[in-house]
Amino acid sequence: MINSRNIGVVAAAATLLAAAPLSAIFQGWTWLIESIIAVAVVSGVAALTRLARAPLWGQVLGMLAGLMLALTWLFPSGEELLAVLPTPGTFAYFGDLLAGSMQDMRSYGVEVPDTDPLLFIAVLGVGAVAVLVDVLAVGLRRPALAGLPMLAIYSVPVAVYVDSVPAVPFVVGAAGYLWLLVTDNVDRVRRFGRRFTGDGRDVDVWEASPLASAGRRLAAVGVALAVVLPLAVPGMTGGLLDSLSRGPGNGTGNGSGSGGTSGRIDLFASLAGQLNQSQVADLVKVKTSEKDPFYLRYAVADELRPSGFQARNPSGRSVNRDLPNPADRAGPGVQQTTYQATVEVTKSLSMSLMPVYAEPTRTDDLSDNWLYDATQQVVFSNRENSRGRKYSFDYVRSTFTPAALRAARPLPAEHPVLRQMTATPAPVPEVEELVKGLIQGKQTDYDRVLAIYQHFSADNGFSYRLSTESGSSGQDIVNFLTNKVGYCQQYAAAMAWLVRAAGIPARVAFGFTNGSKRDGDTFTLTNLNLHAWTEVYFDGAGWVPFDATPAYGVPGSTRSAWAPDTDAPEPYDPSPGATNAPTDPNASAGPLSPDNADRDTDQGLALGGTTPSEQLPVWPWWAAGLVALLVLLAVPALRRVALRRRRGDRAVSAAMASARVDGASEPGARPVVVGVDANRARADAHAAWAELLDTLVDFRVSVDPTETPRATADRLVRETLDDGAAIESARLLGRAEERARYARDPLTGEPLSPALRAVRGALATRADRRTRLLAAVLPPSVLLRWRTTMADRSGRMVALTGRARYRLLRWNPRRLLADRATR
């Protein structure tokens, strides 16, 4: 049992060492602390189930239950029982964390911050691997196979890290695996007794034999070759060599870099929420040859859910290969112009998406790890992030005339864009009725889209605000269309939903407006310029942008001929090219006009999330967990104190029990002890002797249960005690126990409690600090008693199960038929 327990501890430690490569993914070390807690719980539960002699399947169930309790405590949803017992709400919260982890994987590039979804999936993965490693290494005694789940952890950073994972985490993980193998082999050798050398000389278990030394040397050489070989072979990797040969950075974003705060943008166009931006951070600097560019774009969300639009995982090929030519699909009336742009992403923005203008045709300064999705028209990477990147690209700006869009033919029913981009949740009667009324009498798709676009105007009661209002419908889309207040996300998602309800493909795009910080042809874009708008697909034109958000609330807002400003004070008919919305302070609909003086101005999309919800503070759960842990650790000490007090109260009465005083009524009479209950004195002696034995166990003094009390007292005096009072006390306790066991009359009239205190004080003085601390906090006598009790109960349970199985076999139908046949 001890050997299995040791291997279990090594298996847990090896799992944590194998998780070292995850340090290359996370910016902080929160994942490691939480993983240690989860693995410790799994290892502890495994040890307890093996101590109870549970079958392997029982051990697995116990470890999974322990992992669930650890996850419940580390990631509380607020609906748990006693802070650790999960409820259905807890599992629903875990599902949300898993879904959120997928979103964070798309939004972040390595290194990622400590977000709850990413931490949850990391701790869950490490905990699950700990269960597998324990089952393979301890339950099945196949530690070599435990390397497979360990390798699964290592494959995660290999798949997402830039170029290659650093060598040090790999060496740490390999050392953990080798440690597990060595521990298992040492345990196997110990089962056969002592080892012998070739010349017949017996050696200690830990003395290095020639075979063991050769094995360790081969292991070290194997790990060294695994690290050095990729560096020596050209083309296998460049990550480590590059990091050794280059300085802090090279202009392409591959340097280590430091400073700033990493940000992300949540790619979810919700229909309800609030927006609070307390800080302003520069995210992107863009220089373009276009005089009045449209929005700088980085992502789209095209999966519609009841709460809004969700982004899908992009797919594509390298941006350094031939990119699609927009002229191939351009129909009549579509004007296309090519421009050049240079973008520099600051260190405050870290995501796996790269901001570009729509329809790029060529890129410079980006590695092959960056891919282009022609369907979503986004540049992305699964191995790098945008933090600190500087790159250039050519792009095509397409402009459309209303006549050209009216001439676009409806898409055929089997068209993949129509099938995918018109999907909506379950039909909402209010939405269906509104769309039916808006598009009634409209003959072309463009006129239908324009009618829906113009519906989001001030004339229809819509206004810009940094938060939405709740409603009684139970549906966010209905609440927004009823209350008619919100910011860019709500307008973009609502218009895209209504356009889809009309049977026309639509999606939500994310990017930056041009903002207000412009220096010639260079724009400095901040988090206040993050924006969302709607894109509608037309045959022969592609994805055409429509920005339904009120222009007065969006600094740097851009309007166009096919989607004019619906809140303009007079008809707005610009040239075919795109121009900025009017910003005359005297205009009635301008952002500084008296009519709009009390309205909110745009603050962009929030970094790190767009639909924040008020959450309960986490510190009470941590405090409660800490208190529970302290109480749990204090149980052995409290049990020891209670047991010592009960025995002490019994021993104190040894010389005073059952005493009667004669002549007490006479002044100055002397009390006389006339008798003592023999049974009471015998029980007191046994209690004092049991306390002495527990004290010896606490201070690591050997106890031989085969010795007589006098022999134990003499050995204690001879080998341990050197204080006169303690010596006499030990002999008194031994004599009292001996008389209680073997004599007709037990020892009476002797104070046993002071004798116990004298012996305990002498043992404490002789012991070192660690022994005294363990005796007070985790008394070995209590732990030994619990372990023995659990083993006895487990043995009785096994015996009871065996008897029940035997009785069930007696009633086996086959046996009954066989017995009947023999008769």
PDB file of N, CA, C and O in Angstrom, residues 125 200 281 320 329 423 439 448 492 501 539 571 631 640 673 714:
ATOM      1  N   GLY A 125      -8.249  19.988 -18.482  1.00  0.00           N
ATOM      2  CA  GLY A 125      -7.384  19.089 -19.235  1.00  0.00           C
ATOM      3  C   GLY A 125      -6.290  18.483 -18.387  1.00  0.00           C
ATOM      4  O   GLY A 125      -6.035  17.275 -18.450  1.00  0.00           O
ATOM      5  N   GLY A 200      28.301 -11.014  -6.741  1.00  0.00           N
ATOM      6  CA  GLY A 200      27.650 -11.622  -5.588  1.00  0.00           C
ATOM      7  C   GLY A 200      27.521 -10.714  -4.397  1.00  0.00           C
ATOM      8  O   GLY A 200      26.990 -11.122  -3.359  1.00  0.00           O
ATOM      9  N   ALA A 281      -6.962  53.447 -24.977  1.00  0.00           N
ATOM     10  CA  ALA A 281      -5.685  52.860 -25.363  1.00  0.00           C
ATOM     11  C   ALA A 281      -5.564  52.888 -26.873  1.00  0.00           C
ATOM     12  O   ALA A 281      -6.508  52.543 -27.591  1.00  0.00           O
ATOM     13  N   ASN A 320       0.447  34.962 -48.310  1.00  0.00           N
ATOM     14  CA  ASN A 320       1.524  35.202 -49.265  1.00  0.00           C
ATOM     15  C   ASN A 320       1.284  34.515 -50.604  1.00  0.00           C
ATOM     16  O   ASN A 320       2.085  34.681 -51.532  1.00  0.00           O
ATOM     17  N   ARG A 329     -15.581  39.027 -59.802  1.00  0.00           N
ATOM     18  CA  ARG A 329     -17.013  38.908 -59.518  1.00  0.00           C
ATOM     19  C   ARG A 329     -17.737  40.238 -59.635  1.00  0.00           C
ATOM     20  O   ARG A 329     -18.909  40.320 -59.304  1.00  0.00           O
ATOM     21  N   ALA A 423     -29.903  31.860 -42.311  1.00  0.00           N
ATOM     22  CA  ALA A 423     -30.392  31.042 -41.203  1.00  0.00           C
ATOM     23  C   ALA A 423     -30.675  31.921 -39.994  1.00  0.00           C
ATOM     24  O   ALA A 423     -29.897  32.813 -39.643  1.00  0.00           O
ATOM     25  N   ILE A 439     -40.977  45.488 -46.032  1.00  0.00           N
ATOM     26  CA  ILE A 439     -40.619  45.148 -47.412  1.00  0.00           C
ATOM     27  C   ILE A 439     -41.825  45.023 -48.333  1.00  0.00           C
ATOM     28  O   ILE A 439     -41.671  44.685 -49.510  1.00  0.00           O
ATOM     29  N   ARG A 448     -35.548  46.326 -50.451  1.00  0.00           N
ATOM     30  CA  ARG A 448     -35.960  45.700 -49.188  1.00  0.00           C
ATOM     31  C   ARG A 448     -34.930  46.006 -48.093  1.00  0.00           C
ATOM     32  O   ARG A 448     -35.292  46.357 -46.965  1.00  0.00           O
ATOM     33  N   ALA A 492     -26.244  46.777 -35.472  1.00  0.00           N
ATOM     34  CA  ALA A 492     -25.711  45.877 -36.502  1.00  0.00           C
ATOM     35  C   ALA A 492     -26.391  44.520 -36.442  1.00  0.00           C
ATOM     36  O   ALA A 492     -26.782  43.959 -37.483  1.00  0.00           O
ATOM     37  N   ALA A 501     -34.341  37.743 -42.051  1.00  0.00           N
ATOM     38  CA  ALA A 501     -35.764  37.384 -42.028  1.00  0.00           C
ATOM     39  C   ALA A 501     -36.449  37.703 -43.355  1.00  0.00           C
ATOM     40  O   ALA A 501     -37.465  37.091 -43.703  1.00  0.00           O
ATOM     41  N   ASP A 539     -25.647  39.710 -55.461  1.00  0.00           N
ATOM     42  CA  ASP A 539     -25.039  39.026 -56.595  1.00  0.00           C
ATOM     43  C   ASP A 539     -24.362  40.044 -57.508  1.00  0.00           C
ATOM     44  O   ASP A 539     -24.966  41.057 -57.891  1.00  0.00           O
ATOM     45  N   PRO A 571     -32.027  66.006 -47.597  1.00  0.00           N
ATOM     46  CA  PRO A 571     -31.593  64.923 -48.483  1.00  0.00           C
ATOM     47  C   PRO A 571     -30.095  64.991 -48.744  1.00  0.00           C
ATOM     48  O   PRO A 571     -29.529  66.065 -49.001  1.00  0.00           O
ATOM     49  N   VAL A 631     -10.271  24.409   8.730  1.00  0.00           N
ATOM     50  CA  VAL A 631     -11.048  23.547   9.619  1.00  0.00           C
ATOM     51  C   VAL A 631     -10.721  22.080   9.361  1.00  0.00           C
ATOM     52  O   VAL A 631     -10.572  21.284  10.295  1.00  0.00           O
ATOM     53  N   ARG A 640      -7.337  15.080  18.746  1.00  0.00           N
ATOM     54  CA  ARG A 640      -6.297  14.705  19.736  1.00  0.00           C
ATOM     55  C   ARG A 640      -6.507  15.443  21.043  1.00  0.00           C
ATOM     56  O   ARG A 640      -6.378  14.861  22.138  1.00  0.00           O
ATOM     57  N   VAL A 673      -9.701   8.666  53.607  1.00  0.00           N
ATOM     58  CA  VAL A 673     -10.110   7.905  52.439  1.00  0.00           C
ATOM     59  C   VAL A 673     -10.411   6.491  52.885  1.00  0.00           C
ATOM     60  O   VAL A 673      -9.537   5.789  53.383  1.00  0.00           O
ATOM     61  N   ASP A 714      10.389   0.553  31.209  1.00  0.00           N
ATOM     62  CA  ASP A 714      11.837   0.436  31.411  1.00  0.00           C
ATOM     63  C   ASP A 714      12.595   0.834  30.140  1.00  0.00           C
ATOM     64  O   ASP A 714      13.633   1.504  30.210  1.00  0.00           O
TER      65      ASP A 714
END
